[in-house]
Amino acid sequence: MTTSARDDAAKLLASALELYDEPSDTRTALEDLQRRLHEPLRLALAGMVKAGKSTLLNAILGEKLAPTDAGECTRVVTWYRYSTTPSITLHPHEGEPRRMPIKREAGRLVLELDGVAAEEVAWIDVGWPSTGLRSVILIDTPGIASLSTDVSARSTAFLVPEARPSSADAIIYLMRHLHASDLKFLESFRDTAAGSSETVNAVAVLSRADEIGSGRIDSMLSAQKVARRYEKDGDLASLSLGVVPVAGLLAESAKTLRENEYAAFKELAALPRDDRERLMVSADRFARPSDLTSLSEKARKALLSRFGIFGVRLAVALIRGGATTSTELAEQLVQHSGLNELQGFVREQFRTRGADLKVRGVLDGLEQTIRDDPREGTQSILAGIERIRATAHTLRELSLLSQAKASGLPLRAADATTAERIIGGQGVTPTARLGLDEATDEAVRDEVDTQLAYWRSLSQSPLTERAAVEVCRVVIRSLEEIASEVVRATGGADIDATGRPAQRVGEGAEEQREDGEAGLSDEELLEHGSVLSGPDKL
């Protein structure tokens, strides 16, 4: 997103604050939106009870910080943001915020409400000097579908409020298997505030993925197959950008692997094969008294609590496979946990378009706020909101991508797939948009030229219906942006598919001259099956 879109949103907020200059709930909401616009991306972790949200949060941070037991603070929305000095602040629904003492047990924070009932707490704000929080605010939420309706209500009120956009810019939704409650929640998140969240800011995580294969050494392979099947599920595919299997406990423990744990794994790896296999045949057997190893029963139970039987088996196999240091073992365990894939997904889909997601959320919130409390002068602000939505190309990409996920694009299947990729469905880098694994700048330019020629011709064909033309215009603009990015990187001349200087980036398909196209004939277009407004028409 260009800085102008964010700057324009900031100007609208400033104008609104001038109109609502007296203390009020509306002004407080506007001030919150102003802060949100300039904050890092707000990434919430949600899911059913015991889905592993806090464990995954710790794995992302690389330290055992968030409480993972069933204490009262797991029933409260907790924000984790970067701060040069540690601080914990409790924000009640009524009254002033209050500082909380900083206590840690076994590395994890102890968040004591000090007599305040959980239902009286709006949220807890944790400031922590963690590098992982410099570019993102992580938000841990209570479990949904809890036996306690109050606990579920806190997550629902925060993530899917009825009368305003969600407070989260994006969401990682954890599920152990696809449940009706999971679909219901994701539908609510997509439809928050009349569809403002949509589908472009949610990823599903198949959590505790190692349990799918009963802790076998190939458990993650089984989990990946299940994840791919879920991705193709019609209901879930329309609600999430993807499904990523993650063994959260393994990821968290690998990030905090200790030297004594590495030594224990090394001893297990050195056992004779028959003894090793008998010892690790199950978690129960591994924890029983045994003379097969010098490791005490207590030490083996500690390994199980930290890594699970899957992690123990995997660590031993990796050491036997050549992991010669604790650092090397930790890196390989993290790689096998699926955490790297999830972080890569979040980086490509959320962080790279974080400004877009944030501006869209702020505009939705601004519109809802002033509509709830209208006054003279707000019409110009509403008009400004519509202008930004109409002219900011990245916001148009997000809307179109959401449409592609939710209801499909008015194109034939092959073109719909290509269009979704070009507008950023598989990542926003030029190679990801063009479907190129590794490519030179020249190869990128050639592919851009080829795609521009095709989509410009498609947009101008009399056989292409209006809804499809609108899609083509967004795709063309995305391709022009890619071309400009390559030009900026190489310092070369911007040449379009005809071999002549390209028109200014940002000009729509309707502005392209017919005699400037390397066009396709109507017969060729029909052959490609790309000019239709419905996915099943011929």
JSON list of C-alpha atoms in Angstrom, two decimals, residues 12 14 102-103 112 146 148 161 173 197 204 218 272 287 294 332 433 444 448 485 499 513:
[
{"chain": "A", "resi": 12, "resn": "LEU", "atom": "CA", "xyz": [-9.96, 11.55, 7.96]},
{"chain": "A", "resi": 14, "resn": "ALA", "atom": "CA", "xyz": [-8.02, 13.93, 12.39]},
{"chain": "A", "resi": 102, "resn": "ILE", "atom": "CA", "xyz": [5.77, -9.00, 37.29]},
{"chain": "A", "resi": 103, "resn": "LYS", "atom": "CA", "xyz": [6.24, -12.56, 38.48]},
{"chain": "A", "resi": 112, "resn": "GLU", "atom": "CA", "xyz": [-2.49, -12.51, 39.16]},
{"chain": "A", "resi": 146, "resn": "SER", "atom": "CA", "xyz": [-15.99, -23.32, 26.49]},
{"chain": "A", "resi": 148, "resn": "SER", "atom": "CA", "xyz": [-18.19, -21.53, 30.68]},
{"chain": "A", "resi": 161, "resn": "PRO", "atom": "CA", "xyz": [-18.35, -7.86, 18.10]},
{"chain": "A", "resi": 173, "resn": "TYR", "atom": "CA", "xyz": [-7.34, -19.95, 14.31]},
{"chain": "A", "resi": 197, "resn": "SER", "atom": "CA", "xyz": [-13.15, -8.90, 8.10]},
{"chain": "A", "resi": 204, "resn": "ALA", "atom": "CA", "xyz": [-6.36, -22.06, 10.18]},
{"chain": "A", "resi": 218, "resn": "ASP", "atom": "CA", "xyz": [5.69, -39.68, 10.61]},
{"chain": "A", "resi": 272, "resn": "PRO", "atom": "CA", "xyz": [20.80, -50.46, 21.40]},
{"chain": "A", "resi": 287, "resn": "ALA", "atom": "CA", "xyz": [7.55, -42.91, 31.83]},
{"chain": "A", "resi": 294, "resn": "SER", "atom": "CA", "xyz": [20.28, -44.57, 33.27]},
{"chain": "A", "resi": 332, "resn": "GLN", "atom": "CA", "xyz": [15.79, -29.25, 13.14]},
{"chain": "A", "resi": 433, "resn": "ARG", "atom": "CA", "xyz": [1.97, -13.47, -7.99]},
{"chain": "A", "resi": 444, "resn": "VAL", "atom": "CA", "xyz": [9.52, -11.76, -14.61]},
{"chain": "A", "resi": 448, "resn": "VAL", "atom": "CA", "xyz": [4.23, -9.81, -16.92]},
{"chain": "A", "resi": 485, "resn": "GLU", "atom": "CA", "xyz": [8.49, -2.84, -9.22]},
{"chain": "A", "resi": 499, "resn": "GLY", "atom": "CA", "xyz": [7.44, -3.58, -27.13]},
{"chain": "A", "resi": 513, "resn": "ARG", "atom": "CA", "xyz": [-5.84, 1.83, -26.68]}
]
